[in-house]
mmCIF file of C-alpha atoms in Angstrom:
data_model
loop_
_atom_site.group_PDB
_atom_site.id
_atom_site.type_symbol
_atom_site.label_atom_id
_atom_site.label_comp_id
_atom_site.label_asym_id
_atom_site.label_seq_id
_atom_site.Cartn_x
_atom_site.Cartn_y
_atom_site.Cartn_z
ATOM 1 C CA UNK A 1 -17.026 -42.120 41.463
ATOM 2 C CA UNK A 2 -19.645 -43.934 39.461
ATOM 3 C CA UNK A 3 -22.583 -42.239 41.141
ATOM 4 C CA UNK A 4 -23.482 -38.592 41.338
ATOM 5 C CA UNK A 5 -26.571 -37.375 43.188
ATOM 6 C CA UNK A 6 -27.804 -40.950 43.491
ATOM 7 C CA UNK A 7 -27.796 -41.511 39.736
ATOM 8 C CA UNK A 8 -25.367 -43.653 37.762
ATOM 9 C CA UNK A 9 -23.007 -41.340 35.882
ATOM 10 C CA UNK A 10 -24.102 -42.534 32.453
ATOM 11 C CA UNK A 11 -27.747 -41.776 33.302
ATOM 12 C CA UNK A 12 -26.792 -38.273 34.368
ATOM 13 C CA UNK A 13 -24.918 -37.745 31.090
ATOM 14 C CA UNK A 14 -27.763 -39.225 29.074
ATOM 15 C CA UNK A 15 -30.331 -36.932 30.710
ATOM 16 C CA UNK A 16 -28.061 -33.883 30.289
ATOM 17 C CA UNK A 17 -27.592 -34.691 26.610
ATOM 18 C CA UNK A 18 -31.302 -35.237 25.986
ATOM 19 C CA UNK A 19 -32.209 -31.994 27.800
ATOM 20 C CA UNK A 20 -29.651 -30.130 25.671
ATOM 21 C CA UNK A 21 -31.248 -31.637 22.551
ATOM 22 C CA UNK A 22 -34.658 -30.373 23.720
ATOM 23 C CA UNK A 23 -33.290 -26.887 24.491
ATOM 24 C CA UNK A 24 -31.704 -26.765 21.045
ATOM 25 C CA UNK A 25 -34.948 -27.912 19.424
ATOM 26 C CA UNK A 26 -36.885 -25.202 21.295
ATOM 27 C CA UNK A 27 -34.364 -22.601 20.188
ATOM 28 C CA UNK A 28 -34.610 -23.659 16.538
ATOM 29 C CA UNK A 29 -38.421 -23.667 16.571
ATOM 30 C CA UNK A 30 -39.136 -20.493 18.564
ATOM 31 C CA UNK A 31 -36.432 -17.948 17.793
ATOM 32 C CA UNK A 32 -36.669 -15.715 14.724
ATOM 33 C CA UNK A 33 -33.062 -14.505 14.757
ATOM 34 C CA UNK A 34 -30.917 -16.613 12.440
ATOM 35 C CA UNK A 35 -27.919 -16.554 14.795
ATOM 36 C CA UNK A 36 -30.074 -17.856 17.647
ATOM 37 C CA UNK A 37 -31.367 -20.619 15.380
ATOM 38 C CA UNK A 38 -27.755 -21.576 14.600
ATOM 39 C CA UNK A 39 -26.976 -21.652 18.330
ATOM 40 C CA UNK A 40 -30.011 -23.935 18.716
ATOM 41 C CA UNK A 41 -28.606 -26.319 16.101
ATOM 42 C CA UNK A 42 -25.222 -26.326 17.860
ATOM 43 C CA UNK A 43 -26.872 -27.194 21.194
ATOM 44 C CA UNK A 44 -28.844 -29.922 19.439
ATOM 45 C CA UNK A 45 -25.593 -31.385 18.062
ATOM 46 C CA UNK A 46 -23.721 -31.111 21.360
ATOM 47 C CA UNK A 47 -26.565 -32.870 23.171
ATOM 48 C CA UNK A 48 -26.432 -35.705 20.646
ATOM 49 C CA UNK A 49 -22.675 -36.079 21.184
ATOM 50 C CA UNK A 50 -23.149 -36.307 24.963
ATOM 51 C CA UNK A 51 -25.873 -38.948 24.513
ATOM 52 C CA UNK A 52 -23.584 -40.982 22.219
ATOM 53 C CA UNK A 53 -20.685 -40.847 24.682
ATOM 54 C CA UNK A 54 -23.022 -41.744 27.559
ATOM 55 C CA UNK A 55 -24.170 -44.911 25.774
ATOM 56 C CA UNK A 56 -20.526 -45.989 25.508
ATOM 57 C CA UNK A 57 -20.002 -45.942 29.276
ATOM 58 C CA UNK A 58 -19.426 -49.283 30.933
ATOM 59 C CA UNK A 59 -19.890 -49.573 34.699
ATOM 60 C CA UNK A 60 -16.576 -48.849 36.435
ATOM 61 C CA UNK A 61 -14.826 -48.199 33.133
ATOM 62 C CA UNK A 62 -11.993 -45.787 32.496
ATOM 63 C CA UNK A 63 -10.625 -44.132 29.336
ATOM 64 C CA UNK A 64 -9.553 -46.740 26.754
ATOM 65 C CA UNK A 65 -5.889 -45.738 26.900
ATOM 66 C CA UNK A 66 -3.388 -48.427 27.855
ATOM 67 C CA UNK A 67 -0.932 -47.097 30.450
ATOM 68 C CA UNK A 68 0.156 -47.736 34.034
ATOM 69 C CA UNK A 69 -3.396 -47.216 35.275
ATOM 70 C CA UNK A 70 -4.856 -49.661 32.741
ATOM 71 C CA UNK A 71 -2.599 -52.640 31.889
ATOM 72 C CA UNK A 72 -3.197 -54.491 28.607
ATOM 73 C CA UNK A 73 -4.685 -57.524 30.350
ATOM 74 C CA UNK A 74 -7.378 -55.503 32.121
ATOM 75 C CA UNK A 75 -8.374 -53.410 29.105
ATOM 76 C CA UNK A 76 -11.325 -55.626 28.235
ATOM 77 C CA UNK A 77 -12.683 -55.564 31.781
ATOM 78 C CA UNK A 78 -12.097 -51.960 32.852
ATOM 79 C CA UNK A 79 -12.282 -49.722 29.770
ATOM 80 C CA UNK A 80 -15.296 -47.940 28.333
ATOM 81 C CA UNK A 81 -16.482 -48.701 24.808
ATOM 82 C CA UNK A 82 -14.060 -46.874 22.467
ATOM 83 C CA UNK A 83 -16.359 -47.019 19.423
ATOM 84 C CA UNK A 84 -18.803 -44.207 20.436
ATOM 85 C CA UNK A 85 -15.833 -42.007 21.389
ATOM 86 C CA UNK A 86 -14.291 -42.517 17.950
ATOM 87 C CA UNK A 87 -17.636 -41.790 16.279
ATOM 88 C CA UNK A 88 -18.137 -38.608 18.336
ATOM 89 C CA UNK A 89 -14.726 -37.266 17.277
ATOM 90 C CA UNK A 90 -15.998 -37.583 13.715
ATOM 91 C CA UNK A 91 -19.372 -36.065 14.608
ATOM 92 C CA UNK A 92 -17.782 -33.029 16.306
ATOM 93 C CA UNK A 93 -15.784 -32.227 13.178
ATOM 94 C CA UNK A 94 -18.865 -32.561 10.981
ATOM 95 C CA UNK A 95 -20.849 -30.429 13.459
ATOM 96 C CA UNK A 96 -18.183 -27.739 13.245
ATOM 97 C CA UNK A 97 -18.368 -27.868 9.438
ATOM 98 C CA UNK A 98 -22.149 -27.544 9.406
ATOM 99 C CA UNK A 99 -21.985 -24.589 11.832
ATOM 100 C CA UNK A 100 -19.374 -22.855 9.666
ATOM 101 C CA UNK A 101 -21.563 -23.256 6.574
ATOM 102 C CA UNK A 102 -24.666 -22.023 8.457
ATOM 103 C CA UNK A 103 -22.777 -18.953 9.702
ATOM 104 C CA UNK A 104 -21.521 -18.071 6.235
ATOM 105 C CA UNK A 105 -25.065 -18.353 4.885
ATOM 106 C CA UNK A 106 -26.212 -16.101 7.731
ATOM 107 C CA UNK A 107 -23.655 -13.504 6.636
ATOM 108 C CA UNK A 108 -24.862 -13.701 3.020
ATOM 109 C CA UNK A 109 -28.522 -13.469 4.077
ATOM 110 C CA UNK A 110 -27.721 -10.429 6.198
ATOM 111 C CA UNK A 111 -26.053 -8.792 3.219
ATOM 112 C CA UNK A 112 -29.114 -9.490 1.090
ATOM 113 C CA UNK A 113 -31.725 -7.967 3.468
ATOM 114 C CA UNK A 114 -29.695 -6.146 6.146
ATOM 115 C CA UNK A 115 -31.557 -8.079 8.807
ATOM 116 C CA UNK A 116 -31.035 -11.380 10.604
ATOM 117 C CA UNK A 117 -34.728 -12.043 11.178
ATOM 118 C CA UNK A 118 -35.949 -15.203 9.483
ATOM 119 C CA UNK A 119 -39.305 -13.425 8.888
ATOM 120 C CA UNK A 120 -37.670 -11.264 6.209
ATOM 121 C CA UNK A 121 -37.103 -14.288 4.001
ATOM 122 C CA UNK A 122 -40.492 -15.297 2.683
ATOM 123 C CA UNK A 123 -39.659 -16.580 -0.825
ATOM 124 C CA UNK A 124 -39.720 -20.256 0.134
ATOM 125 C CA UNK A 125 -42.622 -19.910 2.549
ATOM 126 C CA UNK A 126 -45.997 -21.426 1.728
ATOM 127 C CA UNK B 1 -49.293 -19.657 17.930
ATOM 128 C CA UNK B 2 -45.787 -20.714 16.847
ATOM 129 C CA UNK B 3 -44.791 -21.002 20.484
ATOM 130 C CA UNK B 4 -47.707 -23.299 21.252
ATOM 131 C CA UNK B 5 -46.834 -25.637 18.384
ATOM 132 C CA UNK B 6 -43.153 -25.526 19.327
ATOM 133 C CA UNK B 7 -44.032 -26.337 22.945
ATOM 134 C CA UNK B 8 -46.159 -29.296 21.815
ATOM 135 C CA UNK B 9 -43.376 -30.643 19.547
ATOM 136 C CA UNK B 10 -40.699 -30.219 22.217
ATOM 137 C CA UNK B 11 -42.987 -31.797 24.837
ATOM 138 C CA UNK B 12 -43.660 -34.826 22.630
ATOM 139 C CA UNK B 13 -39.945 -35.295 21.927
ATOM 140 C CA UNK B 14 -39.359 -34.850 25.646
ATOM 141 C CA UNK B 15 -41.809 -37.655 26.367
ATOM 142 C CA UNK B 16 -39.986 -39.948 23.918
ATOM 143 C CA UNK B 17 -36.602 -39.013 25.428
ATOM 144 C CA UNK B 18 -37.911 -39.537 28.967
ATOM 145 C CA UNK B 19 -38.917 -43.046 27.957
ATOM 146 C CA UNK B 20 -35.428 -43.630 26.577
ATOM 147 C CA UNK B 21 -33.717 -42.262 29.690
ATOM 148 C CA UNK B 22 -35.885 -44.256 32.088
ATOM 149 C CA UNK B 23 -35.526 -47.462 30.100
ATOM 150 C CA UNK B 24 -31.767 -47.156 29.669
ATOM 151 C CA UNK B 25 -29.647 -49.401 31.803
ATOM 152 C CA UNK B 26 -25.936 -48.869 32.047
ATOM 153 C CA UNK B 27 -23.829 -51.430 30.254
ATOM 154 C CA UNK B 28 -21.771 -53.723 32.442
ATOM 155 C CA UNK B 29 -19.433 -55.037 29.732
ATOM 156 C CA UNK B 30 -18.178 -53.600 26.428
ATOM 157 C CA UNK B 31 -19.702 -54.957 23.244
ATOM 158 C CA UNK B 32 -17.982 -57.706 21.303
ATOM 159 C CA UNK B 33 -16.707 -55.183 18.765
ATOM 160 C CA UNK B 34 -15.308 -52.997 21.558
ATOM 161 C CA UNK B 35 -13.619 -56.021 23.172
ATOM 162 C CA UNK B 36 -11.974 -56.837 19.858
ATOM 163 C CA UNK B 37 -10.753 -53.282 19.416
ATOM 164 C CA UNK B 38 -9.496 -53.128 23.013
ATOM 165 C CA UNK B 39 -7.425 -56.272 22.403
ATOM 166 C CA UNK B 40 -6.366 -55.648 18.824
ATOM 167 C CA UNK B 41 -5.264 -52.004 18.972
ATOM 168 C CA UNK B 42 -2.493 -52.522 21.578
ATOM 169 C CA UNK B 43 -1.506 -55.994 20.332
ATOM 170 C CA UNK B 44 -1.785 -55.546 16.577
ATOM 171 C CA UNK B 45 -1.187 -51.825 16.014
ATOM 172 C CA UNK B 46 0.965 -51.108 19.081
ATOM 173 C CA UNK B 47 -0.977 -47.938 19.926
ATOM 174 C CA UNK B 48 -1.775 -47.206 23.578
ATOM 175 C CA UNK B 49 -4.775 -44.997 22.754
ATOM 176 C CA UNK B 50 -7.478 -47.313 21.442
ATOM 177 C CA UNK B 51 -9.612 -44.450 20.073
ATOM 178 C CA UNK B 52 -6.727 -43.146 17.928
ATOM 179 C CA UNK B 53 -6.026 -46.654 16.663
ATOM 180 C CA UNK B 54 -9.644 -47.053 15.574
ATOM 181 C CA UNK B 55 -9.810 -43.589 13.993
ATOM 182 C CA UNK B 56 -6.558 -43.731 12.062
ATOM 183 C CA UNK B 57 -6.229 -47.368 11.056
ATOM 184 C CA UNK B 58 -9.430 -49.392 11.362
ATOM 185 C CA UNK B 59 -11.673 -46.495 10.332
ATOM 186 C CA UNK B 60 -8.946 -44.729 8.344
ATOM 187 C CA UNK B 61 -11.038 -44.467 5.210
ATOM 188 C CA UNK B 62 -13.786 -42.792 7.214
ATOM 189 C CA UNK B 63 -11.256 -40.308 8.606
ATOM 190 C CA UNK B 64 -10.100 -39.561 5.062
ATOM 191 C CA UNK B 65 -13.717 -38.809 4.141
ATOM 192 C CA UNK B 66 -14.004 -36.534 7.155
ATOM 193 C CA UNK B 67 -10.908 -34.615 6.071
ATOM 194 C CA UNK B 68 -12.484 -34.309 2.640
ATOM 195 C CA UNK B 69 -15.611 -32.819 4.265
ATOM 196 C CA UNK B 70 -13.445 -30.250 6.085
ATOM 197 C CA UNK B 71 -11.739 -29.393 2.803
ATOM 198 C CA UNK B 72 -15.071 -28.906 1.060
ATOM 199 C CA UNK B 73 -16.301 -26.710 3.924
ATOM 200 C CA UNK B 74 -13.192 -24.529 3.735
ATOM 201 C CA UNK B 75 -13.757 -24.193 -0.015
ATOM 202 C CA UNK B 76 -17.476 -23.431 0.236
ATOM 203 C CA UNK B 77 -17.047 -20.944 3.110
ATOM 204 C CA UNK B 78 -14.493 -19.197 0.931
ATOM 205 C CA UNK B 79 -16.905 -19.185 -1.980
ATOM 206 C CA UNK B 80 -19.842 -17.954 0.119
ATOM 207 C CA UNK B 81 -17.929 -15.199 1.881
ATOM 208 C CA UNK B 82 -15.821 -13.852 -0.970
ATOM 209 C CA UNK B 83 -18.175 -13.974 -3.969
ATOM 210 C CA UNK B 84 -20.039 -10.818 -4.983
ATOM 211 C CA UNK B 85 -18.624 -8.521 -2.322
ATOM 212 C CA UNK B 86 -16.476 -6.183 -4.375
ATOM 213 C CA UNK B 87 -13.525 -4.690 -2.541
ATOM 214 C CA UNK B 88 -14.660 -5.433 0.988
ATOM 215 C CA UNK B 89 -12.574 -8.612 1.210
ATOM 216 C CA UNK B 90 -9.131 -7.118 0.685
ATOM 217 C CA UNK B 91 -7.127 -6.801 3.919
ATOM 218 C CA UNK B 92 -6.435 -3.110 3.221
ATOM 219 C CA UNK B 93 -10.142 -2.306 3.292
ATOM 220 C CA UNK B 94 -10.491 -4.126 6.606
ATOM 221 C CA UNK B 95 -7.619 -2.331 8.322
ATOM 222 C CA UNK B 96 -8.857 1.014 6.996
ATOM 223 C CA UNK B 97 -12.233 0.513 8.679
ATOM 224 C CA UNK B 98 -12.254 2.237 12.080
ATOM 225 C CA UNK B 99 -12.562 -0.689 14.474
ATOM 226 C CA UNK B 100 -12.407 -0.765 18.238
ATOM 227 C CA UNK B 101 -8.890 -1.872 19.257
ATOM 228 C CA UNK B 102 -8.676 -5.135 21.236
ATOM 229 C CA UNK B 103 -8.549 -4.715 24.988
ATOM 230 C CA UNK B 104 -5.266 -4.692 26.886
ATOM 231 C CA UNK B 105 -6.214 -7.991 28.476
ATOM 232 C CA UNK B 106 -6.637 -9.804 25.151
ATOM 233 C CA UNK B 107 -3.441 -8.336 23.670
ATOM 234 C CA UNK B 108 -1.244 -9.249 26.637
ATOM 235 C CA UNK B 109 -3.048 -12.529 27.201
ATOM 236 C CA UNK B 110 -2.430 -13.504 23.601
ATOM 237 C CA UNK B 111 1.291 -12.790 23.967
ATOM 238 C CA UNK B 112 1.527 -15.036 27.012
ATOM 239 C CA UNK B 113 -0.822 -17.805 25.947
ATOM 240 C CA UNK B 114 -0.075 -18.094 22.202
ATOM 241 C CA UNK B 115 3.297 -19.900 22.371
ATOM 242 C CA UNK B 116 1.911 -22.257 25.012
ATOM 243 C CA UNK B 117 -1.233 -22.902 22.959
ATOM 244 C CA UNK B 118 0.751 -23.757 19.812
ATOM 245 C CA UNK B 119 3.178 -25.911 21.776
ATOM 246 C CA UNK B 120 0.335 -27.732 23.521
ATOM 247 C CA UNK B 121 -1.398 -28.257 20.162
ATOM 248 C CA UNK B 122 1.768 -29.786 18.710
ATOM 249 C CA UNK B 123 2.135 -31.973 21.812
ATOM 250 C CA UNK B 124 -1.455 -33.223 21.540
ATOM 251 C CA UNK B 125 -0.999 -33.938 17.822
ATOM 252 C CA UNK B 126 2.180 -36.025 18.101
ATOM 253 C CA UNK B 127 1.150 -37.881 21.278
ATOM 254 C CA UNK B 128 -2.151 -39.086 19.855
ATOM 255 C CA UNK B 129 -1.061 -42.739 19.870
ATOM 256 C CA UNK B 130 0.102 -42.644 23.498
ATOM 257 C CA UNK B 131 -2.381 -40.511 25.417
ATOM 258 C CA UNK B 132 -5.622 -38.617 24.906
ATOM 259 C CA UNK B 133 -5.460 -36.547 21.749
ATOM 260 C CA UNK B 134 -4.628 -36.929 18.091
ATOM 261 C CA UNK B 135 -4.613 -35.009 14.857
ATOM 262 C CA UNK B 136 -8.109 -33.545 14.992
ATOM 263 C CA UNK B 137 -7.957 -32.508 18.630
ATOM 264 C CA UNK B 138 -4.492 -30.979 18.386
ATOM 265 C CA UNK B 139 -5.385 -29.245 15.143
ATOM 266 C CA UNK B 140 -8.372 -27.670 16.875
ATOM 267 C CA UNK B 141 -6.111 -26.473 19.728
ATOM 268 C CA UNK B 142 -3.736 -24.840 17.230
ATOM 269 C CA UNK B 143 -6.672 -23.245 15.403
ATOM 270 C CA UNK B 144 -8.025 -21.831 18.677
ATOM 271 C CA UNK B 145 -4.579 -20.281 19.128
ATOM 272 C CA UNK B 146 -5.053 -18.682 15.714
ATOM 273 C CA UNK B 147 -8.418 -17.277 16.895
ATOM 274 C CA UNK B 148 -6.636 -15.696 19.851
ATOM 275 C CA UNK B 149 -3.993 -14.323 17.478
ATOM 276 C CA UNK B 150 -6.501 -12.586 15.204
ATOM 277 C CA UNK B 151 -8.410 -11.269 18.251
ATOM 278 C CA UNK B 152 -5.279 -9.897 19.889
ATOM 279 C CA UNK B 153 -3.727 -8.502 16.708
ATOM 280 C CA UNK B 154 -6.489 -7.598 14.236
ATOM 281 C CA UNK B 155 -3.930 -6.233 11.756
ATOM 282 C CA UNK B 156 -2.263 -9.619 11.299
ATOM 283 C CA UNK B 157 -2.662 -11.029 7.771
ATOM 284 C CA UNK B 158 -2.710 -14.808 7.454
ATOM 285 C CA UNK B 159 -0.981 -16.058 4.318
ATOM 286 C CA UNK B 160 -3.738 -18.057 2.635
ATOM 287 C CA UNK B 161 -1.384 -19.247 -0.106
ATOM 288 C CA UNK B 162 1.019 -20.734 2.411
ATOM 289 C CA UNK B 163 -1.804 -22.307 4.422
ATOM 290 C CA UNK B 164 -3.354 -23.808 1.283
ATOM 291 C CA UNK B 165 -0.036 -25.276 0.117
ATOM 292 C CA UNK B 166 0.669 -26.713 3.588
ATOM 293 C CA UNK B 167 -2.788 -28.198 3.790
ATOM 294 C CA UNK B 168 -2.655 -29.683 0.282
ATOM 295 C CA UNK B 169 0.816 -31.141 0.893
ATOM 296 C CA UNK B 170 -0.367 -32.756 4.136
ATOM 297 C CA UNK B 171 -3.403 -34.166 2.307
ATOM 298 C CA UNK B 172 -1.308 -35.542 -0.581
ATOM 299 C CA UNK B 173 1.165 -37.148 1.851
ATOM 300 C CA UNK B 174 -1.726 -38.648 3.817
ATOM 301 C CA UNK B 175 -3.193 -40.278 0.714
ATOM 302 C CA UNK B 176 0.313 -41.379 -0.381
ATOM 303 C CA UNK B 177 0.803 -43.129 2.977
ATOM 304 C CA UNK B 178 -2.571 -44.768 2.427
ATOM 305 C CA UNK B 179 -1.567 -46.005 -1.032
ATOM 306 C CA UNK B 180 1.779 -47.278 0.342
ATOM 307 C CA UNK B 181 -0.349 -49.384 2.663
ATOM 308 C CA UNK B 182 -1.848 -51.086 -0.394
ATOM 309 C CA UNK B 183 1.594 -52.288 -1.521
ATOM 310 C CA UNK B 184 3.506 -52.894 1.724
ATOM 311 C CA UNK B 185 0.761 -53.861 4.182
ATOM 312 C CA UNK B 186 -2.773 -55.164 4.384
ATOM 313 C CA UNK B 187 -4.642 -52.438 2.553
ATOM 314 C CA UNK B 188 -5.399 -48.751 2.067
ATOM 315 C CA UNK B 189 -4.307 -46.646 5.080
ATOM 316 C CA UNK B 190 -2.918 -49.687 6.913
ATOM 317 C CA UNK B 191 -0.459 -48.370 9.525
ATOM 318 C CA UNK B 192 1.707 -51.529 9.392
ATOM 319 C CA UNK B 193 3.950 -50.017 6.699
ATOM 320 C CA UNK B 194 6.339 -48.919 9.473
ATOM 321 C CA UNK B 195 7.632 -51.200 12.272
ATOM 322 C CA UNK B 196 5.493 -51.432 15.409
ATOM 323 C CA UNK B 197 8.347 -50.483 17.743
ATOM 324 C CA UNK B 198 8.312 -50.656 21.530
ATOM 325 C CA UNK B 199 4.845 -50.331 23.018
ATOM 326 C CA UNK B 200 4.480 -46.941 24.700
ATOM 327 C CA UNK B 201 7.569 -45.380 23.094
ATOM 328 C CA UNK B 202 7.283 -42.066 21.266
ATOM 329 C CA UNK B 203 8.297 -43.620 17.932
ATOM 330 C CA UNK B 204 6.018 -46.642 17.797
ATOM 331 C CA UNK B 205 2.651 -47.854 16.512
ATOM 332 C CA UNK B 206 3.707 -47.972 12.838
ATOM 333 C CA UNK B 207 2.529 -45.077 10.704
ATOM 334 C CA UNK B 208 -0.036 -43.811 13.257
ATOM 335 C CA UNK B 209 2.076 -40.894 14.635
ATOM 336 C CA UNK B 210 2.978 -39.858 11.086
ATOM 337 C CA UNK B 211 -0.634 -39.927 9.882
ATOM 338 C CA UNK B 212 -1.692 -38.156 13.093
ATOM 339 C CA UNK B 213 0.833 -35.371 12.506
ATOM 340 C CA UNK B 214 -0.275 -34.932 8.889
ATOM 341 C CA UNK B 215 -3.917 -34.843 9.997
ATOM 342 C CA UNK B 216 -3.080 -32.269 12.668
ATOM 343 C CA UNK B 217 -1.276 -30.002 10.185
ATOM 344 C CA UNK B 218 -4.112 -30.328 7.696
ATOM 345 C CA UNK B 219 -6.871 -29.677 10.225
ATOM 346 C CA UNK B 220 -5.027 -26.708 11.801
ATOM 347 C CA UNK B 221 -4.422 -25.086 8.395
ATOM 348 C CA UNK B 222 -7.987 -25.694 7.240
ATOM 349 C CA UNK B 223 -9.611 -24.367 10.413
ATOM 350 C CA UNK B 224 -7.341 -21.303 10.339
ATOM 351 C CA UNK B 225 -8.431 -20.560 6.771
ATOM 352 C CA UNK B 226 -12.117 -20.959 7.716
ATOM 353 C CA UNK B 227 -11.680 -18.667 10.749
ATOM 354 C CA UNK B 228 -9.843 -16.072 8.685
ATOM 355 C CA UNK B 229 -12.580 -16.078 6.031
ATOM 356 C CA UNK B 230 -15.095 -14.986 8.682
ATOM 357 C CA UNK B 231 -12.814 -12.131 9.744
ATOM 358 C CA UNK B 232 -12.721 -10.350 6.412
#
């Protein structure tokens, strides 16, 4: 349960998250289509969330919810760190907000130039 | 040329991340803060879900700020998408545009899944203190039901006035509960204003289920408005 393909589960999550961050970064830097850049930012954010959750994992831990499977007395010994989970809930909502704002700007930019290519917007370029 | 620079940047970040991943060792015990939360949330707040307890009571002010961010986003998306586009935002203009009708699958799927999606969203919202879930998560489930609704029935018109009033009322009640905490409990947004109840019962954990429900209503209404703005 705690190991997958010979790696501890938190390592696997950490690597997945970091790779997603790199893919998102590549997408933001290379693509010229504004929608693809936004997708890159979303991947970047998702990767960061996975990394945060991975750092909260405690060996052999389960979800920090007290029920029959996790009595109150064992919570300290067998639960994962609840703080990163709580922070990621916040981060997901903020990530959604940022994506919504980026998409509405994309719509306005498309209306201005009738294209989604970032190359059409040269006013702020030096 | 851009690709070469991008490859170099991504490679360098990759090298830094590889160092992080190799040097990371899994934790064997929760931090002191986590231990405190794991003990305090069930004992002090009476909530079974530690994450919800942290979000709604201990970091309640932070959650209020987050709701404020969502509100500002709904307002600015509305401003960005409605300003300076004469006529094209009225629902009549949208329905008059010849659009491809939604596929049979989406229409029928929406009819079957929608009631279940809304019910599940409500369940997730009000059970936030007992099991995985809470206001934000359940609100997102309800809003995804709204996405399915507008995909399956493009002619449907969401009542923005009603949604705004609902959302504002939920927000005002949320802040009122927070202020009640100042007078009847330890501080702003303290959930001890209501009795703790039996641990694990549906009505328990002080004001947490109430705040969770208000959050869920607010988030669902806000996300629905944001989604609907993109439609028109």
